[in-house]
CSV table of C-alpha atoms in Angstrom, one decimal:
chain,number,residue,atom,x,y,z
A,1,MET,CA,0.1,-0.1,-0.2
A,2,ALA,CA,1.3,3.5,-0.7
A,3,ALA,CA,2.3,5.5,2.3
A,4,GLN,CA,0.3,8.5,2.6
A,5,PRO,CA,2.3,11.7,1.8
A,6,SER,CA,3.2,14.2,4.5
A,7,LYS,CA,1.8,17.8,4.2
A,8,VAL,CA,4.0,20.8,3.8
A,9,ARG,CA,2.7,24.4,5.1
A,10,LEU,CA,4.6,27.8,3.3
A,11,ILE,CA,5.2,29.8,6.1
A,12,ASP,CA,7.6,32.5,4.4
A,13,GLN,CA,9.0,33.1,1.1
A,14,SER,CA,11.7,35.4,0.5
A,15,GLN,CA,15.0,36.6,-1.8
A,16,VAL,CA,18.3,36.7,-0.4
A,17,ALA,CA,21.4,38.1,-2.0
A,18,PRO,CA,25.1,39.1,-1.4
A,19,PRO,CA,25.2,42.5,0.7
A,20,PRO,CA,24.6,45.7,-1.5
A,21,GLY,CA,27.7,46.9,-3.5
A,22,SER,CA,29.6,43.9,-2.0
A,23,VAL,CA,29.7,42.2,-5.9
A,24,SER,CA,29.8,44.3,-8.9
A,25,THR,CA,27.9,43.1,-12.1
A,26,THR,CA,29.5,40.2,-13.5
A,27,THR,CA,29.7,37.7,-16.2
A,28,VAL,CA,31.0,34.4,-15.2
A,29,PRO,CA,31.7,32.3,-18.5
A,30,LEU,CA,31.1,28.7,-18.5
A,31,THR,CA,34.0,26.5,-19.3
A,32,PHE,CA,34.1,23.2,-21.5
A,33,LEU,CA,33.9,21.8,-18.0
A,34,ASP,CA,30.7,23.4,-17.2
A,35,VAL,CA,28.7,22.9,-20.0
A,36,LEU,CA,29.3,19.0,-19.8
A,37,TRP,CA,26.8,19.5,-17.1
A,38,PHE,CA,24.0,20.4,-19.3
A,39,VAL,CA,23.3,16.7,-19.3
A,40,CYS,CA,21.9,16.6,-15.5
A,41,CYS,CA,19.2,18.0,-13.7
A,42,PRO,CA,19.7,20.3,-10.6
A,43,VAL,CA,21.1,18.8,-7.7
A,44,GLN,CA,19.2,18.0,-4.7
A,45,ARG,CA,20.4,18.2,-1.3
A,46,ILE,CA,19.0,17.7,2.3
A,47,PHE,CA,20.6,18.0,5.3
A,48,PHE,CA,18.7,17.5,8.7
A,49,TYR,CA,19.2,18.8,12.0
A,50,GLU,CA,17.6,18.3,15.5
A,51,PHE,CA,16.0,21.2,17.0
A,52,PRO,CA,13.4,20.3,19.8
A,53,HIS,CA,11.5,23.9,19.5
A,54,PRO,CA,8.4,25.4,18.3
A,55,THR,CA,8.3,26.3,14.6
A,56,LEU,CA,7.9,30.2,16.2
A,57,HIS,CA,11.1,29.7,18.0
A,58,PHE,CA,12.8,28.8,14.4
A,59,THR,CA,11.4,31.6,12.6
A,60,GLN,CA,11.9,34.3,15.2
A,61,THR,CA,15.8,32.9,16.3
A,62,LEU,CA,17.2,31.1,13.9
A,63,LEU,CA,15.8,32.3,10.7
A,64,PRO,CA,17.0,35.8,10.5
A,65,HIS,CA,20.7,34.6,11.4
A,66,LEU,CA,20.4,31.8,8.3
A,67,LYS,CA,19.6,34.3,6.0
A,68,GLN,CA,21.9,36.9,7.0
A,69,SER,CA,24.7,34.3,6.9
A,70,LEU,CA,23.6,33.1,4.0
A,71,SER,CA,23.7,36.7,2.3
A,72,GLN,CA,27.7,36.9,3.8
A,73,THR,CA,28.3,33.7,2.2
A,74,LEU,CA,26.7,34.2,-1.3
A,75,ARG,CA,29.0,37.4,-1.4
A,76,LEU,CA,31.8,34.7,-2.0
A,77,PHE,CA,30.0,32.4,-3.9
A,78,PHE,CA,28.2,35.3,-5.7
A,79,PRO,CA,27.8,32.9,-9.0
A,80,PHE,CA,25.3,30.8,-7.0
A,81,ALA,CA,23.1,33.9,-6.6
A,82,GLY,CA,23.2,34.8,-10.2
A,83,ASN,CA,20.9,33.4,-13.4
A,84,LEU,CA,21.9,30.9,-15.6
A,85,THR,CA,21.8,32.5,-19.2
A,86,CYS,CA,21.1,30.6,-22.3
A,87,PRO,CA,21.1,32.8,-25.3
A,88,PRO,CA,20.2,31.4,-29.0
A,89,PRO,CA,23.1,29.2,-30.9
A,90,PRO,CA,26.3,29.7,-31.5
A,91,HIS,CA,26.5,31.7,-28.6
A,92,VAL,CA,27.7,30.0,-25.3
A,93,PRO,CA,25.6,30.0,-22.2
A,94,TYR,CA,27.0,32.2,-19.0
A,95,ILE,CA,26.1,33.0,-15.6
A,96,LEU,CA,24.9,36.5,-14.9
A,97,PHE,CA,25.0,38.4,-11.6
A,98,ASN,CA,23.6,41.5,-11.8
A,99,GLU,CA,22.8,43.6,-8.6
A,100,GLY,CA,19.2,43.9,-8.3
A,101,ASP,CA,18.4,40.8,-10.1
A,102,ALA,CA,20.5,38.3,-8.4
A,103,ALA,CA,19.5,36.5,-5.2
A,104,VAL,CA,18.7,33.2,-4.1
A,105,GLN,CA,14.9,32.4,-3.5
A,106,VAL,CA,14.4,31.1,0.3
A,107,VAL,CA,11.3,29.1,1.2
A,108,VAL,CA,10.4,28.6,4.6
A,109,THR,CA,8.0,25.4,5.6
A,110,GLU,CA,6.4,23.5,7.9
A,111,SER,CA,5.9,19.8,7.5
A,112,ASP,CA,3.8,17.1,9.7
A,113,ALA,CA,6.2,14.5,8.6
A,114,ASP,CA,7.8,12.1,11.3
A,115,PHE,CA,11.2,13.8,11.8
A,116,ASN,CA,12.6,10.8,13.8
A,117,HIS,CA,11.3,8.4,11.1
A,118,LEU,CA,13.5,10.9,8.6
A,119,VAL,CA,16.6,10.7,10.6
A,120,VAL,CA,16.8,7.7,13.5
A,121,GLY,CA,18.3,4.7,11.9
A,122,ASN,CA,18.3,3.7,8.7
A,123,HIS,CA,14.3,3.4,7.6
A,124,VAL,CA,13.2,3.4,4.0
A,125,ARG,CA,11.8,7.1,3.1
A,126,ASP,CA,8.8,7.8,1.0
A,127,VAL,CA,10.6,9.7,-2.1
A,128,LYS,CA,7.9,12.1,-2.4
A,129,THR,CA,8.0,13.0,1.1
A,130,LEU,CA,11.8,13.9,0.9
A,131,GLN,CA,11.2,15.8,-2.5
A,132,SER,CA,8.7,18.2,-0.6
A,133,LEU,CA,11.6,19.3,1.3
A,134,VAL,CA,13.8,20.7,-1.3
A,135,PRO,CA,12.8,23.7,-3.8
A,136,LYS,CA,12.0,23.4,-7.0
A,137,LEU,CA,14.4,24.7,-9.6
A,138,PRO,CA,13.6,25.3,-13.5
A,139,PHE,CA,15.8,22.8,-15.6
A,140,ILE,CA,16.9,24.7,-18.7
A,141,ARG,CA,19.3,23.2,-21.6
A,142,PRO,CA,20.5,24.8,-24.7
A,143,SER,CA,18.6,24.4,-27.8
A,144,SER,CA,19.8,24.1,-31.2
A,145,SER,CA,16.9,25.6,-32.5
A,146,SER,CA,15.9,28.0,-29.9
A,147,LYS,CA,15.6,31.9,-31.1
A,148,THR,CA,15.3,33.2,-27.7
A,149,THR,CA,17.4,33.7,-24.4
A,150,HIS,CA,16.2,31.2,-21.5
A,151,VAL,CA,17.3,32.6,-18.3
A,152,ALA,CA,17.1,30.4,-15.0
A,153,PRO,CA,18.4,31.2,-11.0
A,154,VAL,CA,21.1,28.6,-10.4
A,155,MET,CA,20.3,28.0,-6.7
A,156,ALA,CA,17.2,27.8,-4.2
A,157,VAL,CA,17.1,26.9,-0.7
A,158,GLN,CA,14.2,25.5,1.8
A,159,PHE,CA,14.0,25.6,5.4
A,160,THR,CA,11.5,22.6,6.5
A,161,VAL,CA,10.8,23.0,10.3
A,162,PHE,CA,9.2,19.6,12.1
A,163,ALA,CA,7.7,21.2,15.1
A,164,ASN,CA,9.2,20.2,18.5
A,165,SER,CA,11.6,18.1,16.5
A,166,GLY,CA,14.2,19.4,14.0
A,167,PHE,CA,14.2,20.9,10.7
A,168,SER,CA,16.2,20.2,7.6
A,169,VAL,CA,18.1,22.6,5.2
A,170,GLY,CA,17.0,21.6,1.3
A,171,VAL,CA,19.6,23.2,-1.2
A,172,THR,CA,18.7,22.8,-4.8
A,173,SER,CA,21.6,23.9,-7.3
A,174,ASN,CA,22.5,23.7,-11.0
A,175,HIS,CA,25.4,21.4,-11.3
A,176,VAL,CA,26.6,23.9,-14.4
A,177,ALA,CA,27.5,26.2,-11.9
A,178,GLY,CA,29.4,24.0,-9.8
A,179,ASP,CA,30.2,20.5,-9.0
A,180,GLY,CA,30.2,18.8,-5.7
A,181,ARG,CA,33.1,20.0,-4.1
A,182,SER,CA,32.3,23.5,-5.0
A,183,ILE,CA,28.8,23.4,-3.2
A,184,ASN,CA,30.3,21.2,-0.4
A,185,HIS,CA,32.7,24.0,0.3
A,186,PHE,CA,29.9,26.9,-0.1
A,187,MET,CA,27.9,24.7,2.6
A,188,LYS,CA,30.7,24.6,5.1
A,189,SER,CA,31.5,28.2,4.5
A,190,TRP,CA,28.0,29.0,5.3
A,191,ALA,CA,28.0,27.1,8.3
A,192,SER,CA,31.3,28.7,9.5
A,193,ILE,CA,30.0,32.1,8.8
A,194,HIS,CA,26.8,31.4,11.0
A,195,LYS,CA,28.6,29.7,13.5
A,196,SER,CA,30.8,33.1,14.1
A,197,PRO,CA,29.3,35.4,16.3
A,198,GLN,CA,28.8,38.6,13.8
A,199,GLY,CA,28.6,36.6,10.8
A,200,ASP,CA,32.1,37.5,9.5
A,201,HIS,CA,33.0,35.7,6.2
A,202,ASP,CA,36.7,36.9,7.1
A,203,LEU,CA,36.7,34.1,9.6
A,204,ILE,CA,36.6,31.6,6.9
A,205,THR,CA,40.2,32.4,6.2
A,206,THR,CA,41.3,31.3,10.1
A,207,SER,CA,39.3,28.0,9.7
A,208,SER,CA,40.3,25.0,7.5
A,209,LEU,CA,38.5,26.4,4.7
A,210,SER,CA,39.6,28.7,2.2
A,211,LEU,CA,38.1,31.4,0.0
A,212,PRO,CA,36.6,30.0,-3.4
A,213,TYR,CA,38.6,30.7,-6.6
A,214,CYS,CA,36.2,31.9,-8.8
A,215,SER,CA,38.1,32.9,-11.7
A,216,LYS,CA,37.5,30.9,-14.9
A,217,ASP,CA,40.8,31.9,-16.7
A,218,ILE,CA,43.0,29.1,-15.1
A,219,ILE,CA,41.1,26.8,-17.1
A,220,GLU,CA,42.5,26.9,-20.7
A,221,ASP,CA,39.1,27.3,-23.0
A,222,SER,CA,37.6,28.6,-26.2
A,223,ASP,CA,34.1,29.3,-26.9
A,224,LEU,CA,34.4,26.9,-29.8
A,225,ILE,CA,35.4,24.0,-27.6
A,226,ALA,CA,32.2,24.8,-25.4
A,227,SER,CA,30.0,25.0,-28.7
A,228,ASN,CA,31.2,21.8,-30.1
A,229,ILE,CA,30.3,20.0,-26.5
A,230,LEU,CA,27.2,22.0,-26.8
A,231,LYS,CA,26.2,20.5,-30.2
A,232,GLY,CA,27.3,16.9,-29.1
A,233,ILE,CA,25.4,17.2,-25.8
A,234,GLN,CA,21.9,18.2,-27.9
A,235,SER,CA,22.5,14.9,-30.0
A,236,ILE,CA,22.5,13.0,-26.9
A,237,GLY,CA,18.9,13.9,-26.1
A,238,ASP,CA,17.7,12.9,-22.4
A,239,PRO,CA,20.7,10.2,-21.3
A,240,GLY,CA,18.8,9.5,-18.2
A,241,LEU,CA,20.4,11.9,-16.0
A,242,SER,CA,17.4,13.9,-15.5
A,243,GLY,CA,16.6,13.0,-11.9
A,244,ASP,CA,12.9,12.7,-12.7
A,245,VAL,CA,11.4,9.9,-10.5
A,246,PRO,CA,8.2,8.1,-12.2
A,247,ASP,CA,4.8,9.1,-10.7
A,248,HIS,CA,4.5,5.7,-8.8
A,249,ASP,CA,5.2,4.9,-5.0
A,250,HIS,CA,8.9,5.2,-4.8
A,251,VAL,CA,11.5,5.1,-1.5
A,252,LEU,CA,14.7,5.7,-0.9
A,253,ILE,CA,16.5,3.0,0.9
A,254,PRO,CA,19.2,4.0,3.3
A,255,LEU,CA,21.8,1.0,2.9
A,256,VAL,CA,25.2,0.9,5.3
A,257,LEU,CA,28.4,-1.0,4.5
A,258,LYS,CA,30.4,-0.9,7.6
A,259,ARG,CA,34.3,-0.3,7.7
A,260,ALA,CA,34.4,-4.4,8.2
A,261,GLU,CA,32.4,-5.2,5.4
A,262,ILE,CA,34.2,-3.3,2.8
A,263,GLU,CA,37.7,-4.2,4.0
A,264,LYS,CA,35.7,-8.0,3.7
A,265,LEU,CA,34.9,-7.1,0.2
A,266,LYS,CA,38.2,-5.6,-0.8
A,267,HIS,CA,40.2,-8.7,0.8
A,268,PHE,CA,37.5,-11.0,-1.6
A,269,VAL,CA,38.5,-9.2,-4.4
A,270,LYS,CA,42.2,-8.7,-4.1
A,271,THR,CA,42.4,-12.5,-3.1
A,272,THR,CA,41.2,-13.2,-6.6
A,273,GLN,CA,43.5,-11.5,-8.5
A,274,SER,CA,45.9,-13.3,-11.1
A,275,LYS,CA,49.9,-13.2,-10.8
A,276,ASN,CA,49.5,-10.8,-14.2
A,277,GLU,CA,47.0,-8.6,-12.3
A,278,LEU,CA,49.1,-8.5,-9.4
A,279,ASP,CA,52.0,-7.5,-11.4
A,280,GLN,CA,50.0,-4.4,-12.7
A,281,GLN,CA,49.2,-3.4,-9.3
A,282,ILE,CA,45.6,-2.6,-9.9
A,283,PHE,CA,44.5,-0.2,-6.6
A,284,ILE,CA,41.3,-1.7,-5.2
A,285,SER,CA,40.3,1.2,-3.3
A,286,SER,CA,37.1,1.6,-0.8
A,287,PHE,CA,35.3,3.7,-3.6
A,288,ALA,CA,36.2,1.0,-6.3
A,289,VAL,CA,34.8,-1.8,-4.4
A,290,THR,CA,31.8,-0.1,-3.3
A,291,CYS,CA,30.8,0.7,-6.9
A,292,ALA,CA,31.4,-2.5,-8.4
A,293,PHE,CA,29.2,-3.9,-5.5
A,294,MET,CA,26.3,-1.8,-6.2
A,295,TRP,CA,26.8,-2.0,-9.9
A,296,VAL,CA,26.3,-5.6,-9.7
A,297,ASN,CA,23.4,-5.3,-7.1
A,298,LEU,CA,21.5,-2.8,-9.3
A,299,MET,CA,22.1,-4.9,-12.7
A,300,LYS,CA,20.9,-7.7,-10.8
A,301,LEU,CA,17.7,-5.9,-9.8
A,302,HIS,CA,17.3,-4.6,-13.4
A,303,GLU,CA,17.4,-7.9,-14.6
A,304,GLN,CA,14.8,-9.3,-12.2
A,305,ILE,CA,12.5,-6.5,-12.7
A,306,ASN,CA,12.5,-6.6,-16.8
A,307,GLY,CA,13.4,-10.3,-17.1
A,308,ARG,CA,15.7,-12.1,-19.5
A,309,GLN,CA,15.0,-12.4,-23.3
A,310,ASP,CA,17.3,-15.4,-24.2
A,311,ASP,CA,20.9,-16.4,-23.6
A,312,ASP,CA,22.3,-14.3,-26.4
A,313,ASP,CA,21.9,-11.5,-23.9
A,314,ASP,CA,25.1,-12.6,-22.4
A,315,ASP,CA,27.1,-10.6,-24.9
A,316,VAL,CA,25.1,-7.3,-23.8
A,317,VAL,CA,27.3,-4.6,-22.8
A,318,TYR,CA,26.6,-2.7,-19.0
A,319,HIS,CA,28.3,0.7,-18.4
A,320,PHE,CA,29.3,2.1,-14.9
A,321,LEU,CA,29.6,5.8,-14.9
A,322,ALA,CA,31.6,7.9,-12.3
A,323,PRO,CA,32.9,11.4,-12.1
A,324,VAL,CA,36.5,12.0,-10.8
A,325,ASP,CA,37.8,15.3,-9.7
A,326,CYS,CA,40.6,16.6,-12.0
A,327,ARG,CA,41.6,19.5,-9.0
A,328,GLU,CA,45.3,18.8,-8.5
A,329,ARG,CA,45.4,15.3,-10.1
A,330,VAL,CA,45.0,15.6,-13.7
A,331,LEU,CA,44.7,19.3,-13.9
A,332,SER,CA,47.5,19.8,-11.4
A,333,GLU,CA,47.0,23.5,-11.8
A,334,ILE,CA,43.7,23.9,-10.5
A,335,PRO,CA,43.9,24.7,-6.8
A,336,ALA,CA,41.6,22.8,-4.7
A,337,ASN,CA,39.4,25.7,-3.8
A,338,TYR,CA,38.6,26.1,-7.4
A,339,PHE,CA,34.8,27.2,-7.8
A,340,GLY,CA,33.3,25.5,-10.7
A,341,ASN,CA,33.3,22.0,-12.5
A,342,CYS,CA,36.4,20.3,-12.6
A,343,LEU,CA,35.4,16.8,-13.4
A,344,THR,CA,36.4,14.0,-15.6
A,345,TYR,CA,34.8,10.6,-16.3
A,346,ILE,CA,35.3,6.9,-15.9
A,347,LEU,CA,33.0,5.0,-18.2
A,348,VAL,CA,33.6,1.1,-17.8
A,349,PRO,CA,32.0,-1.3,-19.9
A,350,ALA,CA,31.2,-5.0,-18.9
A,351,LYS,CA,29.7,-7.4,-20.8
A,352,ARG,CA,26.7,-9.2,-18.9
A,353,SER,CA,28.2,-12.6,-18.6
A,354,GLU,CA,31.3,-10.7,-17.0
A,355,LEU,CA,28.9,-8.7,-14.3
A,356,MET,CA,25.9,-11.3,-13.9
A,357,GLY,CA,28.5,-14.3,-13.1
A,358,GLU,CA,29.7,-15.7,-9.9
A,359,SER,CA,32.9,-13.4,-9.9
A,360,GLY,CA,30.9,-10.4,-11.3
A,361,ILE,CA,31.8,-8.0,-8.4
A,362,VAL,CA,35.6,-9.0,-8.7
A,363,PHE,CA,35.7,-8.1,-12.4
A,364,ALA,CA,33.6,-4.9,-12.1
A,365,ALA,CA,36.3,-3.9,-8.9
A,366,LYS,CA,39.2,-4.3,-11.0
A,367,ALA,CA,37.7,-3.1,-14.1
A,368,ILE,CA,36.6,0.4,-12.1
A,369,GLY,CA,40.3,0.3,-10.3
A,370,ARG,CA,41.9,0.2,-13.9
A,371,LYS,CA,39.9,3.1,-15.4
A,372,ILE,CA,40.9,5.0,-12.0
A,373,ASN,CA,44.2,4.3,-12.4
A,374,GLU,CA,44.3,5.3,-16.2
A,375,VAL,CA,42.6,8.9,-14.9
A,376,GLY,CA,46.2,10.1,-13.8
A,377,LYS,CA,47.7,9.3,-16.8
A,378,LEU,CA,45.3,10.8,-19.1
A,379,GLY,CA,46.5,13.7,-21.6
A,380,ALA,CA,44.9,17.2,-22.4
A,381,MET,CA,41.4,17.2,-21.0
A,382,LYS,CA,40.3,19.0,-24.2
A,383,GLY,CA,41.2,16.1,-26.4
A,384,LEU,CA,39.5,13.4,-23.4
A,385,TYR,CA,36.0,15.3,-23.9
A,386,LEU,CA,35.9,16.4,-27.7
A,387,GLU,CA,37.2,13.2,-29.0
A,388,ASN,CA,35.7,10.5,-26.5
A,389,TRP,CA,33.2,11.7,-23.8
A,390,ILE,CA,30.4,12.6,-25.9
A,391,PRO,CA,30.4,9.6,-28.6
A,392,ASN,CA,31.3,7.1,-25.4
A,393,ILE,CA,28.4,8.4,-23.3
A,394,ARG,CA,26.0,8.5,-26.1
A,395,GLU,CA,27.0,5.4,-27.3
A,396,ALA,CA,26.7,3.9,-23.8
A,397,PHE,CA,23.1,5.0,-23.1
A,398,LYS,CA,22.2,3.5,-26.4
A,399,ARG,CA,23.1,0.2,-25.6
A,400,GLY,CA,21.5,-0.8,-22.5
A,401,PRO,CA,21.1,1.0,-18.8
A,402,VAL,CA,24.0,2.8,-17.2
A,403,VAL,CA,24.6,2.9,-13.6
A,404,THR,CA,26.0,6.0,-12.1
A,405,VAL,CA,27.2,7.4,-8.6
A,406,ALA,CA,26.3,10.6,-7.2
A,407,SER,CA,28.5,12.4,-4.6
A,408,SER,CA,31.3,11.7,-2.5
A,409,PRO,CA,32.6,10.4,1.0
A,410,LYS,CA,35.6,12.6,0.6
A,411,PHE,CA,33.2,15.5,0.9
A,412,GLN,CA,32.4,15.0,5.0
A,413,VAL,CA,29.1,15.9,4.8
A,414,TYR,CA,28.4,15.5,8.1
A,415,ASN,CA,30.7,17.6,9.2
A,416,THR,CA,28.5,20.3,7.9
A,417,ASP,CA,27.9,22.2,11.4
A,418,PHE,CA,26.3,25.1,11.8
A,419,GLY,CA,26.3,25.5,15.7
A,420,TRP,CA,24.1,23.2,16.8
A,421,GLY,CA,25.9,19.9,16.0
A,422,ARG,CA,26.6,17.4,13.1
A,423,PRO,CA,23.5,16.5,10.7
A,424,LYS,CA,21.5,13.9,12.0
A,425,LYS,CA,21.1,12.6,8.3
A,426,PHE,CA,21.9,13.6,4.8
A,427,ASP,CA,20.6,12.7,1.7
A,428,LEU,CA,20.4,13.4,-2.0
A,429,VAL,CA,16.9,13.5,-3.4
A,430,HIS,CA,17.7,14.1,-7.4
A,431,ILE,CA,18.8,10.4,-8.1
A,432,ALA,CA,17.1,8.6,-10.6
A,433,ALA,CA,15.2,5.5,-10.0
A,434,TYR,CA,17.2,2.1,-10.5
A,435,THR,CA,20.0,3.7,-12.4
A,436,CYS,CA,21.8,5.7,-9.9
A,437,PHE,CA,23.1,5.4,-6.1
A,438,SER,CA,24.6,8.1,-3.7
A,439,LEU,CA,27.6,7.6,-1.6
A,440,ALA,CA,28.8,9.4,1.4
A,441,GLU,CA,30.8,9.0,4.4
A,442,SER,CA,29.0,6.8,7.3
A,443,ARG,CA,27.4,9.3,9.7
A,444,ASP,CA,28.5,7.2,12.1
A,445,ALA,CA,32.1,8.4,11.8
A,446,ASP,CA,32.9,4.6,11.9
A,447,GLY,CA,34.8,4.3,8.3
A,448,GLY,CA,32.0,2.9,6.6
A,449,LEU,CA,30.0,4.4,3.7
A,450,ASP,CA,26.4,5.4,3.5
A,451,ILE,CA,24.6,4.7,0.1
A,452,GLY,CA,21.4,5.4,-1.2
A,453,ILE,CA,19.2,4.1,-4.0
A,454,ILE,CA,15.8,4.9,-5.1
A,455,VAL,CA,13.5,1.9,-5.9
A,456,GLU,CA,9.5,1.5,-6.2
A,457,ARG,CA,7.9,0.1,-3.0
A,458,ASP,CA,6.9,-3.3,-3.7
A,459,LYS,CA,10.5,-3.7,-5.2
A,460,MET,CA,12.3,-2.8,-2.1
A,461,ASP,CA,12.4,-6.8,-1.0
A,462,ILE,CA,13.8,-8.1,-4.3
A,463,PHE,CA,16.9,-5.7,-3.9
A,464,ASN,CA,17.4,-6.1,-0.2
A,465,ALA,CA,17.6,-10.0,-0.7
A,466,ILE,CA,20.3,-9.1,-3.9
A,467,PHE,CA,22.1,-6.7,-1.8
A,468,GLU,CA,22.2,-9.5,1.5
A,469,GLN,CA,23.0,-12.3,-0.9
A,470,HIS,CA,26.4,-10.7,-2.4
A,471,LEU,CA,27.3,-9.2,0.8
A,472,ASN,CA,27.3,-12.9,2.2
A,473,MET,CA,29.1,-14.0,-0.6
A,474,ALA,CA,32.0,-12.3,-0.1
């Protein structure tokens, strides 16, 4: 039976901008690393915090300071307050910050959902309830036939109060403006400024954080490169990264891999390596083995739900796709605090017979490990994207289901402390059903990993059985 959706009541709606006069009118160009992310929907994050007080107490005491500190933070991360602007081709989209027309919409709501059910333990949560806790943001993409300029805000914020229990901070941002590392830098900076007595942004420089590096000049680029990539993206159409969950009864399943379980999986993979593979020094990281584990699990779920046609399907090729941060790695001249997108991809193919066999997780982990090892050896990023990335991803999505991963345990999301302690729970809501899973460090700080996937409610028992079976096999 479908769960009854929770009710959300609107309390307040306003615009928060950087302090007047603090940021001049600025056009932020999009590099080829930015425009690649027009394939992805706006990213939706939720941070849950304990707050055992009435709603009125929140709106009168916390809300004003949250808005003030957000304003100060946007002074540093001003592109988030700008507008994504898509002019007609052949012009390349850009972000425009124009004082008086640049701000982040802030919505305050009250929910009757059970806060404890949302944050305590590892309960399955209704997706529609979670989606009611994040603000909506228009999703625009450049069109090869458009004759008008389309404009959309880059970010929106929603505070949702659960009376006498807690509240959530829902943040929706357009991936074109910045990757996970950039938004994580923003959130931690906002939290740091909020904790300071006067909301002083200068305190960031005295903490473990640094000021964002917002200049795009450090990325060697040209409008021609970005234009070519845009044409390629338009030829892909919708690659399945829209984040839309079908209008059915879907749930988000929170999974936990404890550190001991991850080490067990790594040992299982390493002990089955051949001498030749050991000589190649394939590094099997916690990330690689966890992604391999989830790739196989989701493909098994896909096959059980959709069924197989015949044995000829053994030659069908499945793919796993994961973003890889290039700061201080492939592009060594890019600083860690660079604001924007600085990602490459690994796209890992596997025949069905290789992935679905008894050693599927072993095969997948080695394949992912090899691809990660190759990233540091890649040459020019332009060549990588122009010659390989677009046709490869287009072909991958044509062939069959592609499993992707969102976020990273390196972001340490549970360290986002505004002054009232660590988040009780963190969720990514935009992940699409069956084809994507989220990854974060364990909230228990035990070296494990928190994983999230979205499935139909009546399919969750099937997935749980697959998950437990593979964990026990290792």
